Coordinates of C-alpha atoms and ligand atoms in Angstrom, one line a residue:
X1 CA 14.5 -18.1 22.2
X2 CA 11.0 -18.0 20.0
X3 CA 9.2 -18.6 22.8
X4 CA 9.9 -15.1 23.5
X5 CA 9.2 -13.8 20.1
X6 CA 5.8 -12.0 19.0
X7 CA 5.5 -10.8 15.6
X8 CA 2.4 -8.6 14.9
X9 CA 1.4 -5.7 12.6
X10 CA -1.1 -2.7 13.6
X11 CA -3.9 -2.7 10.8
X12 CA -7.4 -0.4 10.6
X13 CA -8.7 2.0 8.1
X14 CA -7.1 5.1 7.4
X15 CA -6.9 7.7 10.5
X16 CA -8.4 4.9 12.9
X17 CA -5.2 5.7 15.1
X18 CA -2.6 3.0 14.1
X19 CA 0.3 4.9 13.8
X20 CA -0.5 6.7 17.4
X21 CA -1.2 3.8 19.1
X22 CA 2.5 2.4 17.6
X23 CA 3.7 5.5 19.5
X24 CA 2.2 4.8 22.7
X25 CA 3.7 1.1 22.5
X26 CA 7.0 2.6 21.7
X27 CA 6.9 4.6 24.6
X28 CA 5.7 2.0 27.1
X29 CA 8.9 -0.2 26.0
X30 CA 11.3 2.8 25.9
X31 CA 12.1 1.9 22.3
X32 CA 12.8 5.2 21.5
X33 CA 15.0 7.8 23.3
X34 CA 13.1 10.6 25.0
X35 CA 14.4 13.1 23.0
X36 CA 13.9 11.4 19.7
X37 CA 10.3 10.9 20.2
X38 CA 7.7 12.8 18.1
X39 CA 4.1 12.3 17.2
X40 CA 3.5 9.4 14.5
X41 CA 7.0 8.5 15.0
X42 CA 7.1 5.6 12.5
X43 CA 5.7 7.9 10.0
X44 CA 9.5 8.8 9.3
X45 CA 9.1 10.1 5.6
X46 CA 8.9 13.9 5.2
X47 CA 5.7 13.5 2.8
X48 CA 4.1 11.1 5.4
X49 CA 4.4 13.7 8.0
X50 CA 3.3 16.7 5.8
X51 CA 0.1 14.5 4.4
X52 CA -0.7 13.1 7.9
X53 CA -1.1 9.4 6.4
X54 CA 1.4 6.7 6.8
X55 CA 2.3 5.2 3.1
X56 CA 5.3 2.4 4.3
X57 CA 4.7 -0.4 6.3
X58 CA 7.5 0.2 9.0
X59 CA 8.9 -2.4 11.5
X60 CA 10.2 -2.2 14.9
X61 CA 11.6 -4.5 17.3
X62 CA 10.7 -3.6 21.2
X63 CA 11.9 -5.5 24.5
X64 CA 9.2 -5.9 26.7
X65 CA 9.2 -7.2 30.4
X66 CA 5.8 -9.0 31.2
X67 CA 3.8 -8.7 34.1
X68 CA 5.1 -11.9 35.2
X69 CA 8.8 -10.9 34.6
X70 CA 9.8 -12.8 31.2
X71 CA 11.6 -11.0 28.7
X72 CA 9.8 -10.4 25.2
X73 CA 11.0 -9.4 22.0
X74 CA 8.0 -7.8 20.3
X75 CA 8.4 -7.0 16.6
X76 CA 5.8 -4.8 15.4
X77 CA 4.8 -3.6 11.6
X78 CA 2.6 -0.3 11.5
X79 CA 1.1 -0.3 8.3
X80 CA -0.9 2.1 5.8
X81 CA -4.4 2.4 5.7
X82 CA -5.3 3.8 2.2
X83 CA -6.4 1.3 -0.6
X84 CA -3.8 2.4 -3.1
X85 CA -1.1 0.8 -0.3
X86 CA -2.8 -2.8 -0.1
X87 CA 0.3 -4.1 -1.3
X88 CA 2.2 -3.1 1.8
X89 CA -0.1 -4.3 4.3
X90 CA -0.4 -7.6 2.6
X91 CA 3.8 -7.8 2.8
X92 CA 3.4 -7.1 6.5
X93 CA 0.9 -9.7 7.1
X94 CA 3.2 -12.5 5.7
X95 CA 5.7 -11.4 8.3
X96 CA 3.5 -11.5 11.4
X97 CA 1.5 -14.6 13.5
X98 CA -1.1 -11.8 14.6
X99 CA -2.6 -8.4 14.0
X100 CA -4.1 -5.8 15.9
X101 CA -7.0 -4.5 14.3
X102 CA -7.8 -1.2 15.6
X103 CA -11.2 0.4 15.2
X104 CA -12.2 3.9 16.0
X105 CA -15.3 3.7 18.4
X106 CA -16.4 7.2 16.6
X107 CA -16.5 5.7 13.5
X108 CA -16.9 2.0 13.3
X109 CA -16.1 -0.5 10.8
X110 CA -14.8 1.0 7.6
X111 CA -14.2 -0.4 4.3
X112 CA -10.6 -0.9 4.8
X113 CA -11.3 -2.4 8.5
X114 CA -13.0 -4.9 6.9
X115 CA -10.4 -5.5 3.8
X116 CA -7.6 -5.7 6.2
X117 CA -9.2 -8.1 8.8
X118 CA -10.1 -10.6 6.0
X119 CA -6.6 -10.4 4.5
X120 CA -5.3 -11.3 8.2
X121 CA -7.8 -14.2 8.6
X122 CA -6.7 -15.5 5.3
X123 CA -3.1 -15.7 6.4
X124 CA -4.7 -17.2 9.5
X125 CA -3.3 -14.3 11.8
X126 CA -4.5 -14.1 15.4
X127 CA -6.8 -11.0 15.4
X128 CA -7.0 -9.1 18.4
X129 CA -9.8 -6.2 18.1
X130 CA -8.8 -3.0 19.6
X131 CA -11.5 -0.5 20.2
X132 CA -9.7 2.7 20.1
X133 CA -10.4 6.8 20.9
X134 CA -12.7 6.0 23.9
X135 CA -11.8 9.5 24.9
X136 CA -13.8 11.4 22.4
X137 CA -17.6 12.0 23.7
X138 CA -18.6 10.5 20.7
X139 CA -17.2 7.3 21.1
X140 CA -19.9 4.4 20.8
X141 CA -18.3 1.5 22.5
X142 CA -21.1 -0.8 22.6
X143 CA -22.1 -0.4 19.0
X144 CA -18.2 -0.6 17.5
X145 CA -18.1 -4.1 19.4
X146 CA -21.3 -5.4 17.7
X147 CA -20.1 -3.9 14.3
X148 CA -17.1 -5.8 14.8
X149 CA -18.7 -8.9 15.9
X150 CA -21.7 -8.9 13.2
X151 CA -19.5 -7.3 10.0
X152 CA -16.1 -9.0 10.6
X153 CA -17.3 -11.8 12.5
X154 CA -14.7 -12.1 15.4
X155 CA -15.3 -11.6 19.1
X156 CA -15.0 -8.3 20.5
X157 CA -16.1 -8.8 23.9
X158 CA -12.9 -8.7 25.4
X159 CA -11.3 -6.1 23.1
X160 CA -9.1 -3.6 25.0
X161 CA -10.7 -0.3 25.1
X162 CA -8.3 2.4 24.6
X163 CA -7.3 5.6 23.7
X164 CA -4.1 5.7 21.9
X165 CA -4.1 9.6 22.3
X166 CA -3.8 9.4 26.3
X167 CA -2.4 6.2 26.3
X168 CA -5.4 5.0 28.6
X169 CA -5.5 1.1 28.9
X170 CA -2.7 1.0 26.2
X171 CA -0.5 -1.2 28.4
X172 CA -3.0 -3.7 28.4
X173 CA -2.7 -4.5 24.8
X174 CA 1.3 -5.8 25.1
X175 CA -0.2 -8.2 28.1
X176 CA -2.8 -9.4 25.2
X177 CA -0.3 -9.7 22.5
X178 CA 1.6 -12.0 24.7
X179 CA -1.4 -14.2 25.7
X180 CA -3.1 -14.5 22.5
X181 CA -0.5 -14.2 19.8
X182 CA 1.3 -17.5 19.4
X183 CA 5.1 -17.6 19.0
X184 CA 6.5 -17.8 15.3
X185 CA 6.5 -21.3 14.2
X186 CA 10.0 -22.6 12.3
X187 CA 12.9 -24.4 13.5
X188 CA 16.3 -22.8 14.1
X189 CA 18.2 -26.0 13.4
X190 CA 16.8 -26.4 9.7
X191 CA 18.2 -24.8 6.6
X192 CA 17.9 -21.0 6.3
X193 CA 14.8 -19.8 4.9
X194 CA 14.0 -16.2 5.0
X195 CA 11.4 -14.1 3.4
X196 CA 12.3 -10.8 2.1
X197 CA 9.2 -8.3 2.8
X198 CA 10.5 -5.3 2.0
X199 CA 13.9 -3.6 1.0
X200 CA 15.6 -0.4 0.7
X201 CA 18.6 1.0 -1.5
X202 CA 21.5 2.6 0.2
X203 CA 24.1 4.4 -1.7
X204 CA 26.8 3.3 0.6
X205 CA 25.8 -0.5 1.7
X206 CA 24.0 -1.4 -1.2
X207 CA 20.6 -3.2 -1.1
X208 CA 19.4 -3.8 2.6
X209 CA 16.8 -6.6 2.4
X210 CA 14.0 -6.8 5.6
X211 CA 13.6 -10.3 6.5
X212 CA 11.3 -12.3 8.3
X213 CA 13.3 -15.7 9.5
X214 CA 11.2 -18.5 8.7
X215 CA 13.8 -21.4 9.7
X216 CA 17.5 -21.9 10.2
X217 CA 19.5 -19.1 11.3
X218 CA 21.8 -16.4 9.6
X219 CA 24.8 -14.2 10.7
X220 CA 27.7 -12.2 9.4
X221 CA 30.2 -13.8 7.1
X222 CA 27.6 -16.7 6.0
X223 CA 27.3 -17.1 2.0
X224 CA 23.6 -16.8 1.1
X225 CA 21.7 -17.3 -1.9
X226 CA 19.0 -15.5 -3.6
X227 CA 16.8 -18.0 -4.9
X228 CA 14.8 -16.6 -7.4
X229 CA 17.7 -14.7 -8.8
X230 CA 20.2 -17.5 -7.9
X231 CA 22.8 -15.0 -7.0
X232 CA 25.0 -16.0 -3.8
X233 CA 26.7 -13.0 -1.5
X234 CA 28.5 -13.0 1.5
X235 CA 26.6 -11.7 4.5
X236 CA 28.3 -8.3 5.8
X237 CA 25.7 -7.6 8.7
X238 CA 22.5 -8.6 10.0
X239 CA 20.1 -6.6 12.4
X240 CA 17.0 -5.3 13.8
X241 CA 15.1 -2.0 13.7
X242 CA 15.3 -0.7 17.1
X243 CA 14.9 1.9 15.7
X244 CA 17.0 2.5 12.8
X245 CA 19.4 -0.3 11.8
X246 CA 20.7 -1.6 14.9
X247 CA 23.6 -4.9 14.3
X248 CA 22.8 -8.2 16.2
X249 CA 25.1 -11.3 16.2
X250 CA 22.5 -13.2 14.3
X251 CA 18.9 -13.8 13.3
X252 CA 17.2 -17.0 13.9
X253 CA 13.7 -18.6 13.2
X254 CA 11.0 -16.4 14.3
X255 CA 13.3 -13.2 14.1
X256 CA 12.1 -10.0 12.1
X257 CA 15.2 -7.9 10.9
X258 CA 17.2 -6.7 8.0
X259 CA 20.2 -8.3 6.1
X260 CA 23.0 -6.7 4.3
X261 CA 25.3 -8.6 1.8
X262 CA 26.9 -5.9 -0.5
X263 CA 24.2 -6.5 -3.2
X264 CA 24.7 -3.6 -5.8
X265 CA 22.5 -4.7 -8.3
X266 CA 18.9 -3.9 -7.2
X267 CA 17.5 -7.1 -9.8
X268 CA 19.2 -9.3 -7.5
X269 CA 17.6 -9.1 -4.3
X270 CA 13.9 -8.6 -4.8
X271 CA 11.0 -8.3 -2.2
X272 CA 9.1 -11.6 -2.3
X273 CA 12.3 -13.9 -2.8
X274 CA 13.8 -16.3 -0.4
X275 CA 17.2 -16.3 1.3
X276 CA 18.9 -19.3 1.7
X277 CA 22.5 -20.8 2.8
X278 CA 24.4 -21.4 -0.1
X279 CA 26.4 -24.3 1.4
X280 CA 22.9 -25.8 3.3
X281 CA 20.0 -24.6 1.2
X282 CA 16.4 -25.5 2.0
X283 CA 14.5 -27.6 -0.5
X284 CA 11.8 -25.2 -1.3
X285 CA 11.4 -21.6 -1.4
X286 CA 8.7 -19.7 0.6
X287 CA 5.8 -18.9 -2.1
X288 CA 6.7 -15.3 -3.0
X289 CA 3.9 -12.7 -3.4
X290 CA 1.1 -12.7 -5.5
X291 CA 1.9 -10.5 -8.3
X292 CA 0.6 -7.0 -8.4
X293 CA -2.4 -5.5 -11.0
X294 CA -1.4 -2.0 -11.6
X295 CA -4.6 -0.1 -12.2
X296 CA -3.6 3.5 -13.6
X297 CA -0.6 4.4 -15.9
X298 CA 1.1 7.3 -16.7
X299 CA 4.3 8.4 -18.5
X300 CA 7.4 9.6 -16.7
X301 CA 9.7 12.0 -18.4
X302 CA 13.1 13.5 -17.4
X303 CA 12.9 17.3 -17.9
X304 CA 16.4 16.9 -19.5
X305 CA 16.8 14.3 -22.2
X306 CA 20.3 13.6 -21.2
X307 CA 19.0 12.5 -17.4
X308 CA 17.2 9.4 -19.1
X309 CA 19.8 7.0 -17.7
X310 CA 19.7 8.7 -14.4
X311 CA 16.3 8.3 -14.3
X312 CA 16.0 4.6 -15.4
X313 CA 19.0 3.7 -12.5
X314 CA 16.6 5.9 -9.9
X315 CA 13.5 4.1 -11.2
X316 CA 15.3 1.1 -10.1
X317 CA 16.5 1.8 -6.8
X318 CA 12.9 3.3 -5.8
X319 CA 11.4 0.0 -7.2
X320 CA 12.8 -1.9 -4.5
X321 CA 11.4 0.2 -1.8
X322 CA 7.8 0.0 -3.7
X323 CA 7.5 -3.7 -4.8
X324 CA 4.2 -2.2 -6.1
X325 CA 5.4 0.0 -8.9
X326 CA 5.9 -1.0 -12.1
X327 CA 8.0 0.7 -15.1
X328 CA 8.9 0.1 -19.0
X329 CA 10.5 2.2 -21.8
X330 CA 8.2 4.6 -23.7
X331 CA 8.8 7.3 -26.7
X332 CA 6.9 10.6 -27.2
X333 CA 7.6 12.9 -30.2
X334 CA 7.1 15.8 -27.6
X335 CA 8.9 14.6 -24.6
X336 CA 11.2 11.9 -25.9
X337 CA 12.7 9.1 -24.1
X338 CA 10.7 8.3 -21.0
X339 CA 8.7 5.7 -19.0
X340 CA 5.7 4.2 -18.8
X341 CA 4.4 3.3 -15.4
X342 CA 2.0 1.7 -13.4
X343 CA 0.5 2.4 -10.0
X344 CA -2.4 0.7 -7.8
X345 CA -4.2 4.2 -7.9
X346 CA -4.2 7.8 -8.1
X347 CA -2.7 8.3 -4.6
X348 CA -0.4 6.0 -5.2
X349 CA 0.8 7.7 -8.5
X350 CA 0.9 11.0 -7.0
X351 CA 3.0 9.9 -3.8
X352 CA 5.3 7.9 -6.1
X353 CA 6.3 11.1 -8.2
X354 CA 6.7 13.3 -5.1
X355 CA 9.3 10.8 -3.6
X356 CA 11.2 10.3 -7.0
X357 CA 11.3 14.2 -6.9
X358 CA 12.3 14.6 -3.5
X359 CA 14.5 11.3 -2.6
X360 CA 16.2 11.0 -6.0
X361 CA 16.4 14.8 -6.9
X362 CA 15.1 14.3 -9.9
X363 CA 13.0 16.9 -12.6
X364 CA 10.3 14.7 -14.1
X365 CA 7.4 15.7 -16.4
X366 CA 4.2 13.3 -15.8
X367 CA 1.7 12.4 -18.6
X368 CA -2.1 12.3 -18.0
X369 CA -3.0 9.4 -16.1
X370 CA -5.0 6.0 -18.1
X371 CA -6.4 2.6 -17.4
X372 CA -5.7 -0.4 -19.8
X373 CA -8.3 -0.3 -22.6
X374 CA -8.8 -3.5 -24.9
X375 CA -8.9 -2.7 -28.8
X376 CA -10.0 -5.1 -31.2
X377 CA -8.6 -3.7 -34.8
X378 CA -9.8 -5.2 -38.2
X379 CA -6.6 -7.2 -38.8
X380 CA -8.3 -9.6 -36.1
X381 CA -5.4 -8.4 -33.4
X382 CA -6.0 -7.6 -29.7
X383 CA -4.6 -4.7 -28.4
X384 CA -3.6 -3.8 -24.7
X385 CA -3.6 -0.2 -24.6
X386 CA -2.2 2.0 -21.8
X387 CA -1.2 5.2 -23.5
X388 CA -2.9 7.5 -26.1
X389 CA 0.3 7.0 -27.7
X390 CA -0.6 3.6 -28.7
X391 CA -4.3 4.1 -30.1
X392 CA -5.0 2.7 -33.4
X393 CA -6.6 4.9 -36.0
X394 CA -10.2 5.0 -35.5
X395 CA -10.7 3.5 -39.0
X396 CA -9.2 0.4 -38.0
X397 CA -11.0 -0.1 -34.8
X398 CA -13.6 -3.1 -34.6
X399 CA -14.3 -2.6 -31.1
X400 CA -13.4 -1.3 -27.4
X401 CA -13.7 -2.2 -23.8
X402 CA -12.6 -0.4 -20.7
X403 CA -11.9 -2.1 -17.3
X404 CA -14.4 -2.3 -14.8
X405 CA -14.3 -2.3 -11.4
X406 CA -16.7 -3.9 -8.4
X407 CA -17.2 -1.4 -5.8
X408 CA -18.3 -1.7 -2.4
X409 CA -19.4 1.6 -0.6
X410 CA -19.7 1.6 3.2
X411 CA -21.8 4.7 4.2
X412 CA -24.4 5.7 7.0
X413 CA -27.7 5.6 5.8
X414 CA -28.3 9.2 5.3
X415 CA -25.8 9.6 2.6
X416 CA -27.1 7.0 0.4
X417 CA -28.8 9.3 -1.9
X418 CA -25.6 11.3 -2.6
X419 CA -24.0 8.1 -3.4
X420 CA -26.2 7.0 -5.8
X421 CA -26.3 10.2 -7.8
X422 CA -22.3 10.2 -7.4
X423 CA -22.4 6.7 -9.0
X424 CA -24.8 7.9 -11.7
X425 CA -22.5 10.8 -12.5
X426 CA -19.5 8.6 -12.8
X427 CA -21.1 5.7 -14.9
X428 CA -21.4 3.3 -12.3
X429 CA -24.1 0.7 -12.2
X430 CA -26.0 -0.1 -9.0
X431 CA -26.2 -3.7 -8.1
X432 CA -27.1 -4.2 -4.6
X433 CA -27.4 -2.5 -1.2
X434 CA -28.2 -4.1 2.4
X435 CA -27.5 -3.2 5.8
X436 CA -24.4 -4.1 7.6
X437 CA -24.9 -2.7 10.8
X438 CA -28.0 -0.7 12.2
X439 CA -27.3 2.2 10.7
X440 CA -24.7 1.4 7.7
X441 CA -25.3 0.5 4.6
X442 CA -23.2 -1.5 2.4
X443 CA -23.6 -0.5 -1.5
X444 CA -22.4 -2.6 -4.2
X445 CA -21.7 -1.3 -8.0
X446 CA -20.0 -1.7 -10.8
X447 CA -18.0 1.2 -12.2
X448 CA -15.6 2.0 -15.1
X449 CA -12.2 1.8 -13.8
X450 CA -11.5 5.3 -15.3
X451 CA -14.1 7.1 -13.4
X452 CA -13.2 5.5 -10.2
X453 CA -9.3 6.9 -10.6
X454 CA -9.9 10.1 -11.2
X455 CA -11.6 11.8 -8.0
X456 CA -14.1 9.6 -7.1
X457 CA -12.9 9.2 -3.7
X458 CA -12.7 12.8 -2.8
X459 CA -16.0 13.0 -4.1
X460 CA -17.3 10.1 -1.9
X461 CA -15.8 11.9 1.1
X462 CA -17.2 15.3 0.4
X463 CA -20.7 14.1 -0.2
X464 CA -20.8 12.0 3.0
X465 CA -19.1 14.6 5.2
X466 CA -16.1 12.3 5.5
X467 CA -18.2 9.3 6.7
X468 CA -18.4 7.0 3.5
X469 CA -15.8 4.7 2.8
X470 CA -14.8 2.3 0.0
X471 CA -13.1 -0.8 -1.3
X472 CA -12.8 -2.3 -5.1
X473 CA -11.2 -4.7 -7.0
X474 CA -10.8 -5.2 -10.6
X475 CA -14.1 -7.4 -12.3
X476 CA -13.1 -7.5 -16.2
X477 CA -13.9 -5.9 -19.0
X478 CA -17.1 -4.3 -20.2
X479 CA -17.7 -2.7 -23.9
X480 CA -17.4 0.6 -24.3
X481 CA -17.2 4.0 -26.4
X482 CA -13.9 5.5 -26.6
X483 CA -12.3 8.3 -28.3
X484 CA -8.8 9.9 -28.5
X485 CA -9.0 13.4 -27.4
X486 CA -6.2 15.4 -28.7
X487 CA -5.1 18.6 -28.0
X488 CA -3.8 21.4 -30.5
X489 CA -1.0 23.6 -29.6
X490 CA -1.0 26.5 -32.2
X491 CA -2.4 23.9 -34.7
X492 CA -0.5 21.0 -34.0
X493 CA -1.3 18.0 -31.9
X494 CA 0.9 17.4 -28.8
X495 CA 1.1 13.6 -28.3
X496 CA 1.9 14.0 -24.4
X497 CA -1.3 15.9 -23.8
X498 CA -3.5 13.6 -25.6
X499 CA -5.8 11.4 -23.8
X500 CA -8.5 8.6 -24.2
X501 CA -11.6 8.7 -22.6
X502 CA -15.3 7.5 -22.7
X503 CA -17.1 9.5 -25.8
X504 CA -19.5 11.3 -23.4
X505 CA -16.8 12.8 -21.4
X506 CA -14.7 13.9 -24.3
X507 CA -15.7 17.6 -24.8
X508 CA -15.9 18.4 -20.7
X509 CA -12.2 16.4 -20.4
X510 CA -10.9 18.1 -22.8
X511 CA -12.2 21.7 -21.8
X512 CA -11.0 21.2 -18.4
X513 CA -7.5 20.0 -19.8
X514 CA -7.5 23.4 -21.7
X515 CA -8.4 25.1 -18.7
X516 CA -5.4 23.9 -17.0
X517 CA -3.1 24.4 -19.8
X518 CA -4.1 28.3 -19.8
X519 CA -2.3 28.5 -16.3
X520 CA 0.8 27.1 -18.0
X521 CA 1.0 28.1 -21.7
X522 CA -0.4 32.1 -21.8
Ligands
GDP1 P1 -3.6 6.2 11.2 O1 -3.9 6.7 9.9 O2 -4.5 4.8 11.6 O3 -2.0 5.6 11.5 O4 -4.0 7.2 12.1 P2 -3.1 8.3 13.0 O5 -2.5 7.5 14.2 O6 -2.5 8.8 12.1 O7 -4.5 8.9 13.8 C1 -5.3 9.8 13.2 C2 -5.6 10.9 13.9 O8 -6.5 10.1 15.0 C3 -4.5 11.7 14.4 O9 -5.0 13.0 14.5 C4 -4.6 11.2 16.1 O10 -4.2 12.3 16.7 C5 -6.0 11.1 16.3 N1 -5.9 9.9 17.2 C6 -5.5 8.6 17.1 N2 -5.7 7.9 18.4 C7 -6.7 8.9 19.1 C8 -7.5 8.5 20.4 O11 -7.4 7.7 21.1 N3 -8.1 9.6 20.9 C9 -8.3 10.7 20.2 N4 -9.0 11.9 20.3 N5 -7.7 11.0 18.7 C10 -7.1 9.9 18.2
MG2 MG1 -0.5 5.7 10.0

């Protein structure tokens, strides 16, 4: 009965209380046994708990009896807030009809509040603004409501005012979800059409796909077809996350759950693909996700060269669970065979490398992160260079370009001076600035991506006492003067240590590098 189903995600800027709110909702609906409860329950990865951030979007099914006595099935997806994990949010949104937009009343609307709200609006989700942290003395409820209305343009007059920490007014949200978010569309009688919004590799069971059923039904024993890869399999199990994998008889239109079909090769069940029934197929696949555009690249090499095939296998498995990660083979004179890997940002890079080390027990060497430069050589060729290994000889270079990002900074007015200074240091170009709320300014600028990815975010935070936030998107390429810096060890250049940077930064970066190396090489 899809009239009794609601699919929603929780979106917000980082630290505004998404995962804490998810905890309270799980408690109220008794979805997690008391002995298993812990703070930020859905942040199940060790790394998420250590860092106190959500990395993966995670789905869970809750059963809730409404005040008027109806039994609802609520599928909730908690999402990450940091820009680097934007792709996780976009995929979660595509599996839902509604979103709780959590806004911290001590902070107001921030960069990712806005970015995520727009994403939800673009997908026609019903948005319920939720004002959080009202237990704190510094909470300014009226101002936060005003922010939401003026900046995002949605009505906040009836927004639930809650404390996710104490649980105050949280129960009210469940009633609002039922009242405001529509039941999923879709027809259980039609041919099966299921969107894969996430996946995971299990050593025993193979690929586990996380699906949102748009039309039709699927159960164990059905022959299914993955439309993109054109491969068919027999379903061995379907189920819901309640929490963990809980088998059910069937999934039907509107449901969110998982599906196993003994798929052993990861390439056969990609995130974004549509699943249908082999003998009763749908005419058209669901439009998949838009291609992701990696911003940062680095080389990943196995510590022991014989581990190269193992590394490849594990990167494929990892990629299944992180659709925003890409890789291709690369060779370095110093490090041997490895992979050139693409990421959405530096935090994404750092987290990925750490997950590979922990989840797959890999011993890895990483090279210096780089963006993609455009270089035209005297033979008329245009090269995209994402590694110093491929940098042409300078005598053949006609001109060079580097990627530039459109950057938006939200900051309380008193930090505007600091932000301008930071922009200047990082070769940024100021464009415009205006008030978005009574005391918050929006600064628009352009900045080379290579400056943005290094430590811009940390500097922005430290120079605004944590109050500024930022968002960016790729704008294009601008002319640049670039050099390849080589580091010599005992007089010989080591290719794995070389990097490309703006001529003006070469000396400083090189010195920094040598200093870091002194710690490693005596
Ligand atoms: P997320 O990044 O949006 O998932 O945020 P978390 O749920 O991880 O919360 C970030 C921090 O804010 C944690 O330290 C929470 O304990 C705290 N927090 C969340 N909600 C509240 C609240 O209503 N009141 C107070 N005082 N703290 C809260
Ligand atoms: Mg979280």
